[in-house]
Short mmCIF file of C-alpha atoms in Angstrom, two decimals:
data_model
loop_
_atom_site.label_atom_id
_atom_site.label_comp_id
_atom_site.label_asym_id
_atom_site.label_seq_id
_atom_site.Cartn_x
_atom_site.Cartn_y
_atom_site.Cartn_z
CA MET U 87 -6.56 13.43 15.06
CA GLY U 88 -5.76 10.65 17.00
CA CYS U 89 -7.34 7.40 15.75
CA ALA U 90 -4.80 5.28 17.17
CA ILE U 91 -4.35 2.61 14.65
CA SER U 92 -4.15 6.18 12.27
CA GLY U 93 -0.45 6.66 10.67
CA LEU U 94 2.64 5.13 11.88
CA ALA U 95 0.92 2.51 13.50
CA ALA U 96 -1.50 1.26 10.34
CA LYS U 97 2.11 0.08 9.10
CA ALA U 98 1.95 -2.82 12.40
CA GLU U 99 -2.19 -3.05 12.11
CA PHE U 100 -2.72 -3.49 8.19
CA GLY U 101 -0.74 -5.62 5.39
CA GLU U 102 2.43 -4.16 6.33
CA ARG U 103 3.26 -7.88 8.21
CA ASN U 104 1.28 -9.98 6.22
CA THR U 105 3.92 -10.79 3.22
CA THR U 106 3.19 -11.37 -0.48
CA THR U 107 4.10 -14.83 0.22
CA ALA U 108 2.33 -14.88 3.49
CA ALA U 109 -1.82 -14.57 2.14
CA ALA U 110 -3.57 -12.80 5.14
CA VAL U 111 -6.81 -14.81 6.54
CA CYS U 112 -10.85 -14.33 4.76
CA PRO U 113 -13.08 -12.87 8.14
CA SER U 114 -14.83 -15.85 10.10
CA GLY U 115 -17.71 -16.24 9.47
CA ASP U 116 -18.80 -13.88 13.48
CA GLN U 117 -16.56 -11.19 11.65
CA ILE U 118 -18.71 -11.71 8.84
CA GLN U 119 -21.71 -10.71 10.24
CA MET U 120 -20.50 -8.45 12.12
CA ILE U 121 -19.31 -6.12 9.53
CA LYS U 122 -22.25 -6.45 7.32
CA GLU U 123 -24.10 -5.50 10.47
CA SER U 124 -22.15 -2.68 10.88
CA TRP U 125 -21.93 -1.70 7.42
CA LYS U 126 -25.69 -1.46 6.97
CA VAL U 127 -25.08 2.52 9.64
CA ILE U 128 -22.07 2.94 7.29
CA ARG U 129 -23.02 3.19 3.79
CA ASP U 130 -26.02 5.94 4.84
CA ASP U 131 -22.98 8.31 5.71
CA ILE U 132 -20.87 6.41 2.32
CA ALA U 133 -19.86 10.42 0.55
CA LYS U 134 -18.71 12.14 4.11
CA VAL U 135 -17.07 8.38 5.03
CA GLY U 136 -14.79 8.86 1.83
CA ILE U 137 -13.92 12.46 2.00
CA ILE U 138 -12.47 11.79 6.19
CA MET U 139 -10.84 8.99 4.98
CA PHE U 140 -8.98 10.74 2.11
CA VAL U 141 -8.20 13.04 3.78
CA ARG U 142 -7.01 11.84 6.71
CA LEU U 143 -4.98 9.56 4.21
CA PHE U 144 -3.46 13.18 3.04
CA GLU U 145 -2.21 14.79 6.39
CA THR U 146 -0.99 11.50 7.43
CA HIS U 147 0.35 10.31 4.73
CA PRO U 148 1.63 13.44 2.71
CA GLU U 149 2.96 11.25 0.12
CA CYS U 150 -0.02 9.20 -1.03
CA LYS U 151 -0.61 12.10 -2.58
CA ASP U 152 1.88 11.17 -5.26
CA VAL U 153 -0.32 9.08 -6.45
CA PHE U 154 -2.89 11.06 -7.27
CA PHE U 155 -2.02 14.03 -10.00
CA LEU U 156 -4.71 16.17 -8.85
CA PHE U 157 -3.58 16.75 -5.88
CA ARG U 158 -0.44 16.40 -5.19
CA ASP U 159 -0.12 20.01 -5.59
CA VAL U 160 -3.02 20.83 -2.71
CA GLU U 161 -1.53 21.44 1.19
CA ASP U 162 -4.49 23.40 1.68
CA LEU U 163 -6.63 19.92 3.53
CA GLU U 164 -9.84 22.29 2.88
CA ARG U 165 -10.41 22.14 -0.46
CA LEU U 166 -9.24 18.94 -0.65
CA ARG U 167 -12.23 18.69 1.86
CA THR U 168 -14.28 20.98 -0.36
CA SER U 169 -12.99 18.87 -3.26
CA ARG U 170 -15.73 17.39 -5.83
CA GLU U 171 -13.06 14.55 -7.13
CA LEU U 172 -12.26 13.39 -4.00
CA ARG U 173 -15.36 13.64 -3.13
CA ALA U 174 -16.46 11.09 -6.53
CA HIS U 175 -12.43 9.02 -5.85
CA GLY U 176 -13.70 8.44 -1.80
CA LEU U 177 -17.37 7.03 -3.49
CA ARG U 178 -15.66 5.13 -6.06
CA VAL U 179 -13.70 3.41 -2.99
CA MET U 180 -16.68 3.28 -0.48
CA SER U 181 -18.40 1.64 -2.87
CA PHE U 182 -16.18 -0.78 -4.21
CA ILE U 183 -15.41 -1.63 0.19
CA GLU U 184 -19.57 -1.64 0.20
CA LYS U 185 -19.05 -5.11 -2.78
CA SER U 186 -16.32 -6.22 -0.79
CA VAL U 187 -18.77 -6.24 2.30
CA ALA U 188 -21.28 -7.25 0.05
CA ARG U 189 -19.00 -10.58 -1.59
CA LEU U 190 -17.79 -11.95 2.02
CA ASP U 191 -20.29 -14.37 1.48
CA GLN U 192 -18.96 -15.41 -2.18
CA LEU U 193 -15.11 -15.15 -1.70
CA ASP U 194 -14.37 -16.71 -5.51
CA ARG U 195 -15.89 -12.75 -6.12
CA LEU U 196 -14.26 -10.86 -3.99
CA GLU U 197 -11.16 -12.45 -4.93
CA ALA U 198 -12.01 -11.80 -8.25
CA LEU U 199 -12.54 -8.33 -7.57
CA ALA U 200 -10.18 -7.19 -5.67
CA LEU U 201 -7.17 -9.64 -8.13
CA GLU U 202 -8.37 -6.75 -10.83
CA LEU U 203 -8.27 -3.35 -8.48
CA GLY U 204 -4.96 -4.20 -7.78
CA LYS U 205 -3.87 -4.97 -11.75
CA SER U 206 -5.48 -2.03 -12.11
CA HIS U 207 -3.56 -0.02 -9.46
CA TYR U 208 -0.25 -1.42 -11.40
CA HIS U 209 -1.27 1.13 -14.17
CA TYR U 210 -1.98 4.51 -11.76
CA ASN U 211 0.90 3.39 -10.43
CA ALA U 212 -0.50 3.08 -7.24
CA PRO U 213 1.94 0.21 -5.50
CA PRO U 214 0.70 -1.87 -2.85
CA LYS U 215 2.29 0.02 0.02
CA TYR U 216 -0.21 2.52 0.01
CA TYR U 217 -3.21 0.28 0.59
CA SER U 218 -3.06 -1.03 3.88
CA TYR U 219 -3.31 2.89 4.99
CA VAL U 220 -6.77 3.63 3.22
CA GLY U 221 -7.50 1.06 5.71
CA ALA U 222 -6.56 2.36 8.46
CA GLU U 223 -8.14 5.14 8.30
CA PHE U 224 -11.65 3.54 7.23
CA ILE U 225 -11.64 2.00 10.65
CA CYS U 226 -10.35 6.24 11.24
CA ALA U 227 -13.44 7.44 9.89
CA VAL U 228 -16.42 5.66 10.97
CA GLN U 229 -16.00 4.50 14.39
CA PRO U 230 -17.48 8.24 15.43
CA ILE U 231 -20.37 6.97 13.60
CA LEU U 232 -20.75 3.58 14.68
CA LYS U 233 -20.54 5.29 18.41
CA GLU U 234 -21.43 2.73 20.43
CA ARG U 235 -21.49 0.28 18.29
CA TRP U 236 -17.86 0.19 17.83
CA THR U 237 -15.90 -2.88 19.49
CA GLU U 238 -12.30 -4.17 19.78
CA GLU U 239 -14.25 -7.09 18.00
CA LEU U 240 -15.48 -5.17 15.63
CA GLU U 241 -11.96 -3.67 15.10
CA GLU U 242 -10.89 -6.40 14.86
CA ALA U 243 -13.60 -8.06 12.61
CA TRP U 244 -12.53 -5.04 9.77
CA LYS U 245 -8.92 -5.18 10.15
CA THR U 246 -8.75 -8.73 8.71
CA MET U 247 -11.38 -7.56 6.32
CA PHE U 248 -9.30 -4.89 4.79
CA GLN U 249 -5.63 -7.34 5.21
CA TYR U 250 -7.52 -9.60 3.81
CA VAL U 251 -8.82 -7.45 0.59
CA THR U 252 -4.98 -5.72 0.69
CA SER U 253 -3.09 -9.03 0.31
CA LEU U 254 -6.17 -9.64 -2.84
CA MET U 255 -4.68 -6.81 -4.35
CA ARG U 256 -1.39 -7.11 -3.20
CA GLN U 257 -1.24 -9.91 -5.63
CA GLY U 258 -3.30 -8.51 -8.84
CA TYR U 259 -0.88 -5.72 -8.21
CA GLN U 260 2.45 -8.07 -8.97
CA GLU U 261 0.83 -10.77 -11.23
CA GLU U 262 0.44 -7.40 -13.54
CA SER U 263 3.85 -6.38 -13.04
CA ARG U 264 5.37 -9.78 -13.66
CA ARG U 265 2.39 -9.30 -17.67
CA GLN U 266 3.69 -6.33 -17.88
CA HIS U 267 7.39 -7.61 -17.39
CA LEU U 268 6.85 -10.37 -19.97
CA LEU U 269 5.12 -7.91 -22.86
CA THR U 270 8.86 -5.62 -22.97
CA LEU U 271 11.53 -9.04 -23.23
CA THR U 272 11.70 -10.57 -26.07
CA PRO U 273 10.76 -13.62 -27.45
CA LYS U 274 14.29 -14.66 -26.51
CA GLU U 275 14.24 -13.03 -23.52
CA ARG U 276 10.91 -15.22 -22.66
CA PRO U 277 10.81 -17.92 -20.43
CA GLU U 278 10.51 -21.08 -22.59
CA LYS U 279 6.97 -22.89 -22.05
CA SER U 280 7.03 -26.51 -21.27
CA ASN U 281 4.79 -29.87 -23.04
CA THR U 282 3.60 -31.49 -21.40
CA ALA U 283 0.63 -32.91 -23.93
CA LEU U 284 3.99 -35.98 -24.22
#
């Protein structure tokens, strides 16, 4: 299924090049406008895009199914395409993308949203290594919908947004991981808080 950034290319194109110490750059004003304009077309097909995105994800990265209890043992892609559960999850992810697009002009709200999603993914046992794959498959799924509107600049804008959001999700996941680790420590094992009240 021929999307150039699908599969292994996703690692180089998305979050894998962003380490946890290097913050991703948020989209520029022009990129935000391009994303918002293209979203107006994409949102008419969000259920379709959500299903295509996850079926492609499971095709190109079958190991991702391990994170999804309901789809772990499903080998038949046609069964996945017609799955109500996959459709519901695809719609939840598309809803998150829609909220992200809407908050591109309010980065503090977008940051809070993405950090919380990263924290919740810690509890779903969905590690950050999978986050970038979703962005790559989203781009592959929307290219045919946008047809002649699709340009290299628009692709770069969406990549930038996904890199930014997944870096925040990764940060949220790591914060929650540290918090959970601290909860397992006895009081003597916990790091001391310095008293600066003096």
